[in-house]
């Protein structure tokens, strides 16, 4: 029988990443060392290595650490796999049946969203949100819903300079301060809205799918012609999108009795 080889450094790295993933925001290295029972020197060495590989971001001005872009890519890599698509496809189809509009499921990948599922409503035109399409996260309702669920430091790490703010048409946030204002409004409402910034004449409404740690693993959105939108319809669509997002979240978490659809 082969001898088992222990790798304490690997366990320590995983412990640090897991700890950072459970925090509401960036934390000092000394706090990480204390709460995980690690030597400070070891903690600093591992954090430096993780920062070099992009799994951790060192916020030098705050002397704190948070998860980096590589960690997000790893997380969304799982979210893009078939399990998420399997649990989401039926709730998304039912959302289309109830609203009469095309719905889609997307995940965050760096500064972009990737569309995993598009359920097109009968008689509705094709949209740019076809499966596999990537769009700038800050322009889409799907991306905004997920970005609004991330800590501010993580959003800053994703959008470190003005060049990160790509646009398709003229509208859309062009700076971190503009994006932060938009995300504050998104959190206040509980859903994200995009009006003509991806496709002129169309409005999208999205709600993030949150896992048990409140991390956004995906988002559910519905897209409709701007000409058909009115306050009553908007309220109905928001409620149905939120209901679907909660149902998918319950399925991901393994709840045996997800919200009725």
Short mmCIF file of C-alpha atoms in Angstrom, two decimals:
data_model
loop_
_atom_site.label_atom_id
_atom_site.label_comp_id
_atom_site.label_asym_id
_atom_site.label_seq_id
_atom_site.Cartn_x
_atom_site.Cartn_y
_atom_site.Cartn_z
CA UNK A 1 0.00 0.00 0.00
CA UNK A 2 1.52 3.39 -1.00
CA UNK A 3 2.62 5.59 1.87
CA UNK A 4 0.42 8.66 2.34
CA UNK A 5 2.33 11.92 2.00
CA UNK A 6 1.09 14.77 4.11
CA UNK A 7 1.31 18.31 2.76
CA UNK A 8 0.85 20.73 5.67
CA UNK A 9 1.53 23.77 3.46
CA UNK A 10 -1.33 22.78 1.16
CA UNK A 11 -3.68 22.48 4.13
CA UNK A 12 -2.56 25.90 5.35
CA UNK A 13 -3.12 27.48 1.94
CA UNK A 14 -6.62 25.99 1.73
CA UNK A 15 -7.35 27.17 5.27
CA UNK A 16 -6.34 30.73 4.36
CA UNK A 17 -8.44 30.74 1.18
CA UNK A 18 -11.42 29.28 3.02
CA UNK A 19 -11.05 31.85 5.79
CA UNK A 20 -10.88 34.77 3.35
CA UNK A 21 -13.91 33.42 1.51
CA UNK A 22 -15.98 33.53 4.70
CA UNK A 23 -15.18 37.15 5.55
CA UNK A 24 -17.38 40.13 4.79
CA UNK A 25 -14.32 42.13 3.65
CA UNK A 26 -10.51 42.29 3.59
CA UNK A 27 -8.68 41.27 6.79
CA UNK A 28 -5.16 41.85 8.20
CA UNK A 29 -2.59 39.07 8.00
CA UNK A 30 -2.23 39.09 11.80
CA UNK A 31 -5.94 38.33 12.17
CA UNK A 32 -5.68 35.45 9.70
CA UNK A 33 -2.71 34.00 11.59
CA UNK A 34 -4.45 34.32 14.95
CA UNK A 35 -7.79 32.87 13.92
CA UNK A 36 -6.22 29.94 12.04
CA UNK A 37 -3.52 29.29 14.64
CA UNK A 38 -0.70 29.76 12.12
CA UNK A 39 2.73 31.31 12.72
CA UNK A 40 2.81 34.90 11.48
CA UNK A 41 5.91 34.30 9.34
CA UNK A 42 4.24 31.33 7.65
CA UNK A 43 1.05 33.31 7.09
CA UNK A 44 2.90 36.19 5.42
CA UNK A 45 4.88 33.80 3.21
CA UNK A 46 1.78 31.95 2.06
CA UNK A 47 -0.13 35.18 1.45
CA UNK A 48 2.75 36.50 -0.66
CA UNK A 49 2.71 33.33 -2.76
CA UNK A 50 -1.07 33.47 -3.15
CA UNK A 51 -0.84 37.15 -4.16
CA UNK A 52 1.75 36.33 -6.84
CA UNK A 53 -0.60 33.76 -8.36
CA UNK A 54 -3.64 36.03 -8.18
CA UNK A 55 -5.59 34.07 -5.58
CA UNK A 56 -5.18 36.86 -3.02
CA UNK A 57 -5.07 40.65 -3.36
CA UNK A 58 -2.88 42.66 -0.96
CA UNK A 59 -4.48 46.03 -0.26
CA UNK A 60 -1.27 47.79 0.78
CA UNK A 61 -2.92 51.05 1.84
CA UNK A 62 -5.19 49.16 4.25
CA UNK A 63 -2.64 46.47 5.18
CA UNK A 64 -5.31 43.85 4.52
CA UNK A 65 -5.89 40.89 2.24
CA UNK A 66 -8.88 39.70 0.22
CA UNK A 67 -9.59 37.03 -2.37
CA UNK A 68 -8.18 37.74 -5.81
CA UNK A 69 -9.34 37.30 -9.37
CA UNK A 70 -7.93 33.76 -9.66
CA UNK A 71 -10.12 32.69 -6.73
CA UNK A 72 -13.20 34.11 -8.49
CA UNK A 73 -12.28 32.30 -11.69
CA UNK A 74 -11.94 29.05 -9.75
CA UNK A 75 -15.34 29.58 -8.12
CA UNK A 76 -17.08 30.53 -11.34
CA UNK A 77 -15.37 27.61 -13.06
CA UNK A 78 -17.37 25.32 -10.80
CA UNK A 79 -20.50 27.38 -11.34
CA UNK A 80 -20.13 26.98 -15.11
CA UNK A 81 -20.15 23.22 -14.87
CA UNK A 82 -23.13 21.04 -15.69
CA UNK A 83 -24.46 20.77 -12.09
CA UNK A 84 -25.52 24.43 -12.11
CA UNK A 85 -27.07 24.14 -15.54
CA UNK A 86 -28.97 21.01 -14.55
CA UNK A 87 -30.49 22.53 -11.42
CA UNK A 88 -31.32 25.83 -13.15
CA UNK A 89 -32.84 24.77 -16.45
CA UNK A 90 -36.32 23.77 -15.23
CA UNK A 91 -36.82 26.83 -12.94
CA UNK A 92 -35.68 29.07 -15.81
CA UNK A 93 -38.14 27.46 -18.24
CA UNK A 94 -40.94 28.00 -15.72
CA UNK A 95 -39.91 31.64 -15.38
CA UNK A 96 -40.35 32.06 -19.13
CA UNK A 97 -43.78 30.41 -18.95
CA UNK A 98 -44.91 32.77 -16.18
CA UNK A 99 -43.58 36.03 -17.66
CA UNK A 100 -43.71 35.43 -21.40
CA UNK A 101 -40.21 36.89 -21.81
CA UNK A 102 -36.82 35.37 -22.57
CA UNK A 103 -34.78 34.44 -19.48
CA UNK A 104 -31.13 33.60 -19.02
CA UNK A 105 -28.66 32.34 -16.45
CA UNK A 106 -25.17 33.84 -16.28
CA UNK A 107 -22.04 33.53 -14.13
CA UNK A 108 -19.31 36.03 -13.33
CA UNK A 109 -15.90 35.39 -14.87
CA UNK A 110 -13.47 38.17 -14.01
CA UNK A 111 -14.91 41.42 -15.37
CA UNK A 112 -17.26 39.56 -17.71
CA UNK A 113 -20.43 37.54 -17.48
CA UNK A 114 -20.78 34.27 -19.37
CA UNK A 115 -24.27 33.12 -20.34
CA UNK A 116 -24.89 29.45 -19.55
CA UNK A 117 -28.58 29.11 -20.42
CA UNK A 118 -30.96 31.11 -22.58
CA UNK A 119 -34.61 30.08 -22.52
CA UNK A 120 -36.21 31.98 -25.37
CA UNK A 121 -39.89 32.80 -25.04
CA UNK A 122 -42.11 31.79 -28.00
CA UNK A 123 -42.36 34.54 -30.60
CA UNK A 124 -39.58 36.63 -29.06
CA UNK A 125 -36.57 37.71 -31.14
CA UNK A 126 -33.08 36.30 -30.49
CA UNK A 127 -30.89 38.30 -28.10
CA UNK A 128 -27.14 38.69 -27.65
CA UNK A 129 -27.37 36.57 -24.48
CA UNK A 130 -26.93 33.26 -26.29
CA UNK A 131 -25.11 30.40 -24.54
CA UNK A 132 -21.36 31.02 -24.31
CA UNK A 133 -21.54 34.75 -25.04
CA UNK A 134 -19.38 37.01 -22.85
CA UNK A 135 -20.33 40.60 -22.03
CA UNK A 136 -18.84 43.28 -19.75
CA UNK A 137 -20.26 42.60 -16.29
CA UNK A 138 -20.80 46.24 -15.37
CA UNK A 139 -23.05 46.78 -18.41
CA UNK A 140 -25.43 43.86 -17.84
CA UNK A 141 -28.18 43.40 -15.28
CA UNK A 142 -26.82 39.91 -14.62
CA UNK A 143 -23.34 41.23 -13.91
CA UNK A 144 -24.56 44.09 -11.76
CA UNK A 145 -26.67 41.76 -9.64
CA UNK A 146 -23.59 39.62 -8.89
CA UNK A 147 -21.18 42.54 -8.43
CA UNK A 148 -23.58 44.13 -5.95
CA UNK A 149 -23.30 41.01 -3.78
CA UNK A 150 -19.48 41.23 -3.59
CA UNK A 151 -17.53 43.23 -0.98
CA UNK A 152 -16.36 46.66 -2.18
CA UNK A 153 -12.70 45.62 -2.08
CA UNK A 154 -13.37 42.72 -4.44
CA UNK A 155 -15.15 45.00 -6.90
CA UNK A 156 -12.18 47.38 -6.72
CA UNK A 157 -9.83 44.49 -7.48
CA UNK A 158 -11.88 43.59 -10.56
CA UNK A 159 -11.97 47.19 -11.84
CA UNK A 160 -8.58 48.68 -10.87
CA UNK A 161 -8.35 51.34 -13.61
CA UNK A 162 -10.57 53.28 -16.07
CA UNK A 163 -9.52 51.00 -18.95
CA UNK A 164 -11.51 48.20 -17.29
CA UNK A 165 -14.81 49.94 -18.09
CA UNK A 166 -15.63 48.70 -21.59
CA UNK A 167 -18.87 49.89 -23.22
CA UNK A 168 -20.97 48.59 -26.13
CA UNK A 169 -22.93 51.79 -26.71
CA UNK A 170 -22.60 55.18 -25.03
CA UNK A 171 -24.48 54.46 -21.75
CA UNK A 172 -22.86 52.62 -18.84
CA UNK A 173 -20.57 53.34 -15.89
CA UNK A 174 -17.11 54.59 -16.89
CA UNK A 175 -15.43 54.81 -13.48
CA UNK A 176 -15.25 52.92 -10.20
CA UNK A 177 -17.19 55.67 -8.41
CA UNK A 178 -19.99 55.50 -11.01
CA UNK A 179 -20.10 51.71 -10.70
CA UNK A 180 -20.18 51.88 -6.90
CA UNK A 181 -23.14 54.28 -7.03
CA UNK A 182 -24.97 51.92 -9.38
CA UNK A 183 -24.26 48.90 -7.14
CA UNK A 184 -25.47 50.75 -4.04
CA UNK A 185 -28.76 51.39 -5.83
CA UNK A 186 -28.90 47.75 -6.93
CA UNK A 187 -28.49 46.54 -3.33
CA UNK A 188 -31.15 48.99 -2.16
CA UNK A 189 -33.68 47.71 -4.70
CA UNK A 190 -32.75 44.06 -4.33
CA UNK A 191 -32.45 43.58 -8.09
CA UNK A 192 -30.38 44.94 -10.99
CA UNK A 193 -31.64 46.78 -14.06
CA UNK A 194 -30.03 47.41 -17.44
CA UNK A 195 -31.81 49.70 -19.88
CA UNK A 196 -30.45 49.77 -23.44
CA UNK A 197 -26.79 49.51 -22.45
CA UNK A 198 -26.40 46.08 -24.08
CA UNK A 199 -29.11 46.25 -26.77
CA UNK A 200 -30.93 49.55 -27.39
CA UNK A 201 -34.66 49.24 -26.84
CA UNK A 202 -34.46 46.32 -24.43
CA UNK A 203 -34.54 46.23 -20.62
CA UNK A 204 -33.21 43.43 -18.42
CA UNK A 205 -34.01 42.73 -14.76
CA UNK A 206 -31.75 40.37 -12.78
CA UNK A 207 -31.35 38.88 -9.31
CA UNK A 208 -28.23 37.11 -8.03
CA UNK A 209 -28.27 33.43 -7.03
CA UNK A 210 -26.51 33.31 -3.65
CA UNK A 211 -24.92 30.26 -2.05
CA UNK A 212 -24.99 29.48 1.69
CA UNK A 213 -22.19 32.03 2.32
CA UNK A 214 -24.12 34.75 0.44
CA UNK A 215 -21.61 34.58 -2.44
CA UNK A 216 -23.11 35.14 -5.91
CA UNK A 217 -22.67 31.95 -7.93
CA UNK A 218 -24.91 33.05 -10.80
CA UNK A 219 -27.73 35.39 -11.71
CA UNK A 220 -31.17 35.02 -13.24
CA UNK A 221 -32.43 37.67 -15.66
CA UNK A 222 -35.40 38.41 -17.89
CA UNK A 223 -35.16 40.67 -20.96
CA UNK A 224 -38.10 42.51 -22.50
CA UNK A 225 -38.76 45.28 -25.02
CA UNK A 226 -38.59 48.72 -23.41
CA UNK A 227 -41.89 49.63 -25.08
CA UNK A 228 -43.76 46.92 -23.13
CA UNK A 229 -42.47 47.85 -19.69
CA UNK A 230 -44.77 49.53 -17.16
CA UNK A 231 -44.69 49.74 -13.32
CA UNK A 232 -47.15 46.90 -12.79
CA UNK A 233 -45.34 44.57 -15.19
CA UNK A 234 -42.00 45.53 -13.68
CA UNK A 235 -43.19 44.51 -10.20
CA UNK A 236 -44.42 41.16 -11.50
CA UNK A 237 -41.19 40.43 -13.39
CA UNK A 238 -39.00 41.41 -10.41
CA UNK A 239 -41.00 39.10 -8.12
CA UNK A 240 -40.79 36.18 -10.56
CA UNK A 241 -37.06 36.62 -11.21
CA UNK A 242 -36.36 36.80 -7.46
CA UNK A 243 -38.51 33.72 -6.88
CA UNK A 244 -36.55 31.80 -9.50
CA UNK A 245 -33.19 32.90 -8.11
CA UNK A 246 -34.22 31.71 -4.63
CA UNK A 247 -35.39 28.37 -6.02
CA UNK A 248 -32.09 27.77 -7.82
CA UNK A 249 -30.16 28.78 -4.69
CA UNK A 250 -32.17 26.27 -2.65
CA UNK A 251 -31.41 23.51 -5.15
CA UNK A 252 -27.70 24.33 -5.08
CA UNK A 253 -27.62 24.27 -1.28
CA UNK A 254 -29.31 20.86 -1.28
CA UNK A 255 -32.54 21.90 0.42
CA UNK A 256 -35.04 19.13 -0.01
CA UNK A 257 -37.97 21.54 -0.23
CA UNK A 258 -37.01 24.52 -2.42
CA UNK A 259 -39.53 27.36 -2.88
CA UNK A 260 -42.48 26.24 -4.96
CA UNK A 261 -42.37 27.20 -8.60
#
